[in-house]
């Protein structure tokens, strides 16, 4: 339980600049990519759930799920690699800064495929090189090529890539908040 409490404390220590970036840049961007009934896998402390009402969140951390629920947010505890929803229950799924924490992402991506409707959208965000090196819990580094490989293995097709906050290659090495996003479609 200590690791869950520690991660909860880590999530709560964001800077004001980080909060403003998420609220006024990142979440508006994410919301323009998704539609319909939305699932946020790895919802953490519920920032996206607050920003986009009606979004359902799941996490393996009981401390963060409890925090979300006590805040009135729709968050559900999940078992590792098992989403507690019916087949094709969601139109869009967000996997923002989660994939890099998982040694073998294929079981979770298979579950995402199961609960995502045909032609549904999956938005994956992963940190750039500097951000990847900042968290000792990161297990796999993803660039565009690696994202494409894991997507194909999971029966998703990449529609497009985005680089946030802006697409400048140098930010990959100097800014820990720099992320690569891939919008995928289930076929």
PDB file of C-alpha atoms in Angstrom:
ATOM      1  CA  UNK A   1       0.000   0.000   0.000  1.00  0.00           C
ATOM      2  CA  UNK A   2       2.981   2.316   0.567  1.00  0.00           C
ATOM      3  CA  UNK A   3       3.751   2.458  -3.164  1.00  0.00           C
ATOM      4  CA  UNK A   4       0.144   3.496  -3.876  1.00  0.00           C
ATOM      5  CA  UNK A   5       0.302   6.238  -1.236  1.00  0.00           C
ATOM      6  CA  UNK A   6       3.681   7.405  -2.541  1.00  0.00           C
ATOM      7  CA  UNK A   7       2.382   7.619  -6.116  1.00  0.00           C
ATOM      8  CA  UNK A   8      -0.718   9.493  -4.945  1.00  0.00           C
ATOM      9  CA  UNK A   9       1.537  12.009  -3.151  1.00  0.00           C
ATOM     10  CA  UNK A  10       3.699  12.310  -6.289  1.00  0.00           C
ATOM     11  CA  UNK A  11       0.639  13.091  -8.435  1.00  0.00           C
ATOM     12  CA  UNK A  12      -0.518  15.754  -5.996  1.00  0.00           C
ATOM     13  CA  UNK A  13       2.823  17.655  -6.212  1.00  0.00           C
ATOM     14  CA  UNK A  14       2.279  19.236  -9.619  1.00  0.00           C
ATOM     15  CA  UNK A  15       3.363  22.808 -10.233  1.00  0.00           C
ATOM     16  CA  UNK A  16       1.007  25.693 -10.977  1.00  0.00           C
ATOM     17  CA  UNK A  17       2.522  25.878 -14.445  1.00  0.00           C
ATOM     18  CA  UNK A  18       1.848  22.156 -14.925  1.00  0.00           C
ATOM     19  CA  UNK A  19      -1.760  22.646 -13.822  1.00  0.00           C
ATOM     20  CA  UNK A  20      -2.254  25.561 -16.222  1.00  0.00           C
ATOM     21  CA  UNK A  21      -0.633  23.643 -19.093  1.00  0.00           C
ATOM     22  CA  UNK A  22      -2.969  20.686 -18.548  1.00  0.00           C
ATOM     23  CA  UNK A  23      -6.114  22.769 -18.127  1.00  0.00           C
ATOM     24  CA  UNK A  24      -5.620  25.262 -20.942  1.00  0.00           C
ATOM     25  CA  UNK A  25      -3.483  23.364 -23.473  1.00  0.00           C
ATOM     26  CA  UNK A  26      -3.393  19.587 -22.990  1.00  0.00           C
ATOM     27  CA  UNK A  27      -6.993  18.797 -22.042  1.00  0.00           C
ATOM     28  CA  UNK A  28      -8.544  21.027 -24.716  1.00  0.00           C
ATOM     29  CA  UNK A  29      -6.292  19.244 -27.231  1.00  0.00           C
ATOM     30  CA  UNK A  30      -7.324  15.800 -25.947  1.00  0.00           C
ATOM     31  CA  UNK A  31     -11.018  16.708 -26.024  1.00  0.00           C
ATOM     32  CA  UNK A  32     -10.761  17.746 -29.682  1.00  0.00           C
ATOM     33  CA  UNK A  33      -9.486  14.240 -30.537  1.00  0.00           C
ATOM     34  CA  UNK A  34     -12.106  12.147 -28.716  1.00  0.00           C
ATOM     35  CA  UNK A  35     -15.867  11.782 -28.892  1.00  0.00           C
ATOM     36  CA  UNK A  36     -18.807   9.959 -27.364  1.00  0.00           C
ATOM     37  CA  UNK A  37     -18.508   7.915 -24.189  1.00  0.00           C
ATOM     38  CA  UNK A  38     -14.908   8.241 -22.929  1.00  0.00           C
ATOM     39  CA  UNK A  39     -12.722   6.038 -20.717  1.00  0.00           C
ATOM     40  CA  UNK A  40      -9.529   7.390 -19.120  1.00  0.00           C
ATOM     41  CA  UNK A  41      -7.257   4.425 -18.349  1.00  0.00           C
ATOM     42  CA  UNK A  42      -4.815   5.339 -15.571  1.00  0.00           C
ATOM     43  CA  UNK A  43      -6.929   8.284 -14.440  1.00  0.00           C
ATOM     44  CA  UNK A  44      -4.691   9.100 -11.464  1.00  0.00           C
ATOM     45  CA  UNK A  45      -6.168  11.896  -9.352  1.00  0.00           C
ATOM     46  CA  UNK A  46      -8.918  12.572 -11.884  1.00  0.00           C
ATOM     47  CA  UNK A  47      -7.752  15.706 -13.683  1.00  0.00           C
ATOM     48  CA  UNK A  48      -9.253  14.593 -17.008  1.00  0.00           C
ATOM     49  CA  UNK A  49     -12.421  13.413 -15.262  1.00  0.00           C
ATOM     50  CA  UNK A  50     -12.861  16.915 -13.840  1.00  0.00           C
ATOM     51  CA  UNK A  51     -12.135  18.608 -17.139  1.00  0.00           C
ATOM     52  CA  UNK A  52     -14.359  16.413 -19.338  1.00  0.00           C
ATOM     53  CA  UNK A  53     -17.560  15.620 -17.379  1.00  0.00           C
ATOM     54  CA  UNK A  54     -19.025  12.218 -18.119  1.00  0.00           C
ATOM     55  CA  UNK A  55     -15.629  10.583 -18.587  1.00  0.00           C
ATOM     56  CA  UNK A  56     -15.179   7.309 -16.722  1.00  0.00           C
ATOM     57  CA  UNK A  57     -11.791   6.685 -15.117  1.00  0.00           C
ATOM     58  CA  UNK A  58     -10.010   3.492 -14.116  1.00  0.00           C
ATOM     59  CA  UNK A  59      -6.791   2.937 -12.221  1.00  0.00           C
ATOM     60  CA  UNK A  60      -4.985   0.111 -10.441  1.00  0.00           C
ATOM     61  CA  UNK A  61      -4.167   2.406  -7.515  1.00  0.00           C
ATOM     62  CA  UNK A  62      -6.888   2.138  -4.837  1.00  0.00           C
ATOM     63  CA  UNK A  63      -5.709   5.373  -3.178  1.00  0.00           C
ATOM     64  CA  UNK A  64      -6.199   7.483  -6.314  1.00  0.00           C
ATOM     65  CA  UNK A  65      -9.505   5.777  -7.143  1.00  0.00           C
ATOM     66  CA  UNK A  66     -10.776   6.460  -3.617  1.00  0.00           C
ATOM     67  CA  UNK A  67      -9.646  10.097  -3.900  1.00  0.00           C
ATOM     68  CA  UNK A  68     -11.548  10.452  -7.200  1.00  0.00           C
ATOM     69  CA  UNK A  69     -14.675   8.817  -5.803  1.00  0.00           C
ATOM     70  CA  UNK A  70     -14.596  11.024  -2.693  1.00  0.00           C
ATOM     71  CA  UNK A  71     -14.337  14.011  -5.064  1.00  0.00           C
ATOM     72  CA  UNK A  72     -17.548  12.905  -6.812  1.00  0.00           C
ATOM     73  CA  UNK A  73     -15.794  11.587  -9.921  1.00  0.00           C
ATOM     74  CA  UNK A  74     -16.683   8.385 -11.760  1.00  0.00           C
ATOM     75  CA  UNK A  75     -13.594   6.263 -11.112  1.00  0.00           C
ATOM     76  CA  UNK A  76     -13.387   2.495 -10.819  1.00  0.00           C
ATOM     77  CA  UNK A  77     -10.629   0.262  -9.477  1.00  0.00           C
ATOM     78  CA  UNK A  78      -9.294  -2.160 -12.066  1.00  0.00           C
ATOM     79  CA  UNK A  79      -7.195  -5.264 -11.805  1.00  0.00           C
ATOM     80  CA  UNK A  80      -3.961  -5.340 -13.774  1.00  0.00           C
ATOM     81  CA  UNK A  81      -4.750  -5.836 -17.479  1.00  0.00           C
ATOM     82  CA  UNK A  82      -8.489  -6.293 -16.834  1.00  0.00           C
ATOM     83  CA  UNK A  83     -11.010  -3.539 -17.524  1.00  0.00           C
ATOM     84  CA  UNK A  84     -14.292  -3.970 -15.596  1.00  0.00           C
ATOM     85  CA  UNK A  85     -16.577  -3.110 -18.526  1.00  0.00           C
ATOM     86  CA  UNK A  86     -18.632  -4.859 -21.183  1.00  0.00           C
ATOM     87  CA  UNK A  87     -17.397  -5.373 -24.733  1.00  0.00           C
ATOM     88  CA  UNK A  88     -17.567  -2.269 -26.944  1.00  0.00           C
ATOM     89  CA  UNK A  89     -18.696  -0.027 -24.064  1.00  0.00           C
ATOM     90  CA  UNK A  90     -16.730   3.116 -25.095  1.00  0.00           C
ATOM     91  CA  UNK A  91     -16.399   5.354 -28.146  1.00  0.00           C
ATOM     92  CA  UNK A  92     -13.014   6.779 -27.124  1.00  0.00           C
ATOM     93  CA  UNK A  93     -10.258   5.765 -24.728  1.00  0.00           C
ATOM     94  CA  UNK A  94      -7.400   7.847 -23.350  1.00  0.00           C
ATOM     95  CA  UNK A  95      -4.101   6.258 -22.303  1.00  0.00           C
ATOM     96  CA  UNK A  96      -2.106   9.339 -21.289  1.00  0.00           C
ATOM     97  CA  UNK A  97       1.357   8.745 -19.797  1.00  0.00           C
ATOM     98  CA  UNK A  98       0.534   5.158 -18.837  1.00  0.00           C
ATOM     99  CA  UNK A  99       1.990   2.897 -21.539  1.00  0.00           C
ATOM    100  CA  UNK A 100       5.615   3.608 -20.593  1.00  0.00           C
ATOM    101  CA  UNK A 101       4.969   2.230 -17.079  1.00  0.00           C
ATOM    102  CA  UNK A 102       4.014  -1.237 -18.360  1.00  0.00           C
ATOM    103  CA  UNK A 103       6.593  -3.918 -19.208  1.00  0.00           C
ATOM    104  CA  UNK A 104       4.221  -5.820 -21.492  1.00  0.00           C
ATOM    105  CA  UNK A 105       1.478  -3.510 -22.806  1.00  0.00           C
ATOM    106  CA  UNK A 106      -0.180  -6.084 -25.077  1.00  0.00           C
ATOM    107  CA  UNK A 107      -2.606  -7.557 -22.480  1.00  0.00           C
ATOM    108  CA  UNK A 108      -3.883  -4.075 -21.534  1.00  0.00           C
ATOM    109  CA  UNK A 109      -4.122  -3.000 -25.175  1.00  0.00           C
ATOM    110  CA  UNK A 110      -6.088  -6.196 -25.888  1.00  0.00           C
ATOM    111  CA  UNK A 111      -8.514  -5.240 -23.114  1.00  0.00           C
ATOM    112  CA  UNK A 112      -8.775  -1.719 -24.515  1.00  0.00           C
ATOM    113  CA  UNK A 113      -9.551  -3.230 -27.901  1.00  0.00           C
ATOM    114  CA  UNK A 114     -12.274  -5.355 -26.274  1.00  0.00           C
ATOM    115  CA  UNK A 115     -14.086  -2.443 -24.560  1.00  0.00           C
ATOM    116  CA  UNK A 116     -13.670   0.014 -27.459  1.00  0.00           C
ATOM    117  CA  UNK A 117     -16.382   0.125 -30.108  1.00  0.00           C
ATOM    118  CA  UNK A 118     -15.556  -0.736 -33.713  1.00  0.00           C
ATOM    119  CA  UNK A 119     -14.140   2.419 -35.346  1.00  0.00           C
ATOM    120  CA  UNK A 120     -13.541   3.786 -31.840  1.00  0.00           C
ATOM    121  CA  UNK A 121     -10.622   6.087 -31.047  1.00  0.00           C
ATOM    122  CA  UNK A 122      -7.662   5.488 -28.760  1.00  0.00           C
ATOM    123  CA  UNK A 123      -5.419   8.410 -27.824  1.00  0.00           C
ATOM    124  CA  UNK A 124      -2.029   7.360 -26.452  1.00  0.00           C
ATOM    125  CA  UNK A 125       0.390   9.867 -24.939  1.00  0.00           C
ATOM    126  CA  UNK A 126       3.969   8.986 -23.978  1.00  0.00           C
ATOM    127  CA  UNK A 127       6.800  11.156 -22.664  1.00  0.00           C
ATOM    128  CA  UNK A 128       9.731  12.286 -24.760  1.00  0.00           C
ATOM    129  CA  UNK A 129      13.315  11.361 -23.871  1.00  0.00           C
ATOM    130  CA  UNK A 130      13.766  13.850 -21.007  1.00  0.00           C
ATOM    131  CA  UNK A 131      10.387  13.039 -19.437  1.00  0.00           C
ATOM    132  CA  UNK A 132      11.050   9.333 -19.768  1.00  0.00           C
ATOM    133  CA  UNK A 133      14.309   9.649 -17.815  1.00  0.00           C
ATOM    134  CA  UNK A 134      12.620  11.627 -14.985  1.00  0.00           C
ATOM    135  CA  UNK A 135      10.569   8.759 -13.584  1.00  0.00           C
ATOM    136  CA  UNK A 136      12.303   5.609 -12.293  1.00  0.00           C
ATOM    137  CA  UNK A 137       9.052   3.675 -12.782  1.00  0.00           C
ATOM    138  CA  UNK A 138       9.200   4.076 -16.578  1.00  0.00           C
ATOM    139  CA  UNK A 139       9.919   0.729 -18.209  1.00  0.00           C
ATOM    140  CA  UNK A 140       9.720   1.198 -22.014  1.00  0.00           C
ATOM    141  CA  UNK A 141      10.616   4.242 -24.091  1.00  0.00           C
ATOM    142  CA  UNK A 142       8.309   4.890 -27.042  1.00  0.00           C
ATOM    143  CA  UNK A 143       9.063   6.983 -30.068  1.00  0.00           C
ATOM    144  CA  UNK A 144       6.785   7.103 -33.122  1.00  0.00           C
ATOM    145  CA  UNK A 145       8.195   3.870 -34.547  1.00  0.00           C
ATOM    146  CA  UNK A 146       7.727   1.948 -31.284  1.00  0.00           C
ATOM    147  CA  UNK A 147       4.183   3.303 -30.908  1.00  0.00           C
ATOM    148  CA  UNK A 148       3.366   2.168 -34.428  1.00  0.00           C
ATOM    149  CA  UNK A 149       4.761  -1.331 -33.764  1.00  0.00           C
ATOM    150  CA  UNK A 150       2.813  -1.862 -30.541  1.00  0.00           C
ATOM    151  CA  UNK A 151      -0.334  -0.425 -32.140  1.00  0.00           C
ATOM    152  CA  UNK A 152      -0.226  -2.835 -35.058  1.00  0.00           C
ATOM    153  CA  UNK A 153       0.314  -5.793 -32.722  1.00  0.00           C
ATOM    154  CA  UNK A 154      -2.822  -4.662 -30.874  1.00  0.00           C
ATOM    155  CA  UNK A 155      -4.980  -4.343 -34.023  1.00  0.00           C
ATOM    156  CA  UNK A 156      -5.094  -0.544 -34.056  1.00  0.00           C
ATOM    157  CA  UNK A 157      -4.255   1.749 -36.946  1.00  0.00           C
ATOM    158  CA  UNK A 158      -2.514   5.064 -36.290  1.00  0.00           C
ATOM    159  CA  UNK A 159      -4.387   7.976 -37.834  1.00  0.00           C
ATOM    160  CA  UNK A 160      -1.866  10.672 -36.876  1.00  0.00           C
ATOM    161  CA  UNK A 161       0.859  11.752 -34.472  1.00  0.00           C
ATOM    162  CA  UNK A 162       1.005  14.949 -32.421  1.00  0.00           C
ATOM    163  CA  UNK A 163       3.837  16.445 -30.381  1.00  0.00           C
ATOM    164  CA  UNK A 164       2.941  18.600 -27.407  1.00  0.00           C
ATOM    165  CA  UNK A 165       3.236  21.332 -26.376  1.00  0.00           C
ATOM    166  CA  UNK A 166       4.597  22.019 -29.900  1.00  0.00           C
ATOM    167  CA  UNK A 167       6.415  19.950 -32.501  1.00  0.00           C
ATOM    168  CA  UNK A 168      10.039  20.945 -31.977  1.00  0.00           C
ATOM    169  CA  UNK A 169      12.514  18.037 -31.902  1.00  0.00           C
ATOM    170  CA  UNK A 170      14.802  19.803 -29.407  1.00  0.00           C
ATOM    171  CA  UNK A 171      12.008  19.783 -26.793  1.00  0.00           C
ATOM    172  CA  UNK A 172      12.249  15.983 -26.721  1.00  0.00           C
ATOM    173  CA  UNK A 173      15.649  16.319 -25.027  1.00  0.00           C
ATOM    174  CA  UNK A 174      15.209  19.452 -22.900  1.00  0.00           C
ATOM    175  CA  UNK A 175      11.593  19.537 -21.682  1.00  0.00           C
ATOM    176  CA  UNK A 176      10.241  16.801 -19.417  1.00  0.00           C
ATOM    177  CA  UNK A 177       6.625  17.736 -20.260  1.00  0.00           C
ATOM    178  CA  UNK A 178       7.171  17.126 -23.991  1.00  0.00           C
ATOM    179  CA  UNK A 179       5.032  14.186 -25.147  1.00  0.00           C
ATOM    180  CA  UNK A 180       4.250  12.262 -28.301  1.00  0.00           C
ATOM    181  CA  UNK A 181       0.571  11.544 -28.878  1.00  0.00           C
ATOM    182  CA  UNK A 182      -0.826   9.025 -31.308  1.00  0.00           C
ATOM    183  CA  UNK A 183      -4.482   8.927 -32.322  1.00  0.00           C
ATOM    184  CA  UNK A 184      -5.437   5.364 -33.235  1.00  0.00           C
ATOM    185  CA  UNK A 185      -8.532   3.813 -34.680  1.00  0.00           C
ATOM    186  CA  UNK A 186      -9.916   0.379 -33.970  1.00  0.00           C
ATOM    187  CA  UNK A 187     -10.805  -1.402 -37.176  1.00  0.00           C
TER     188      UNK A 187
END
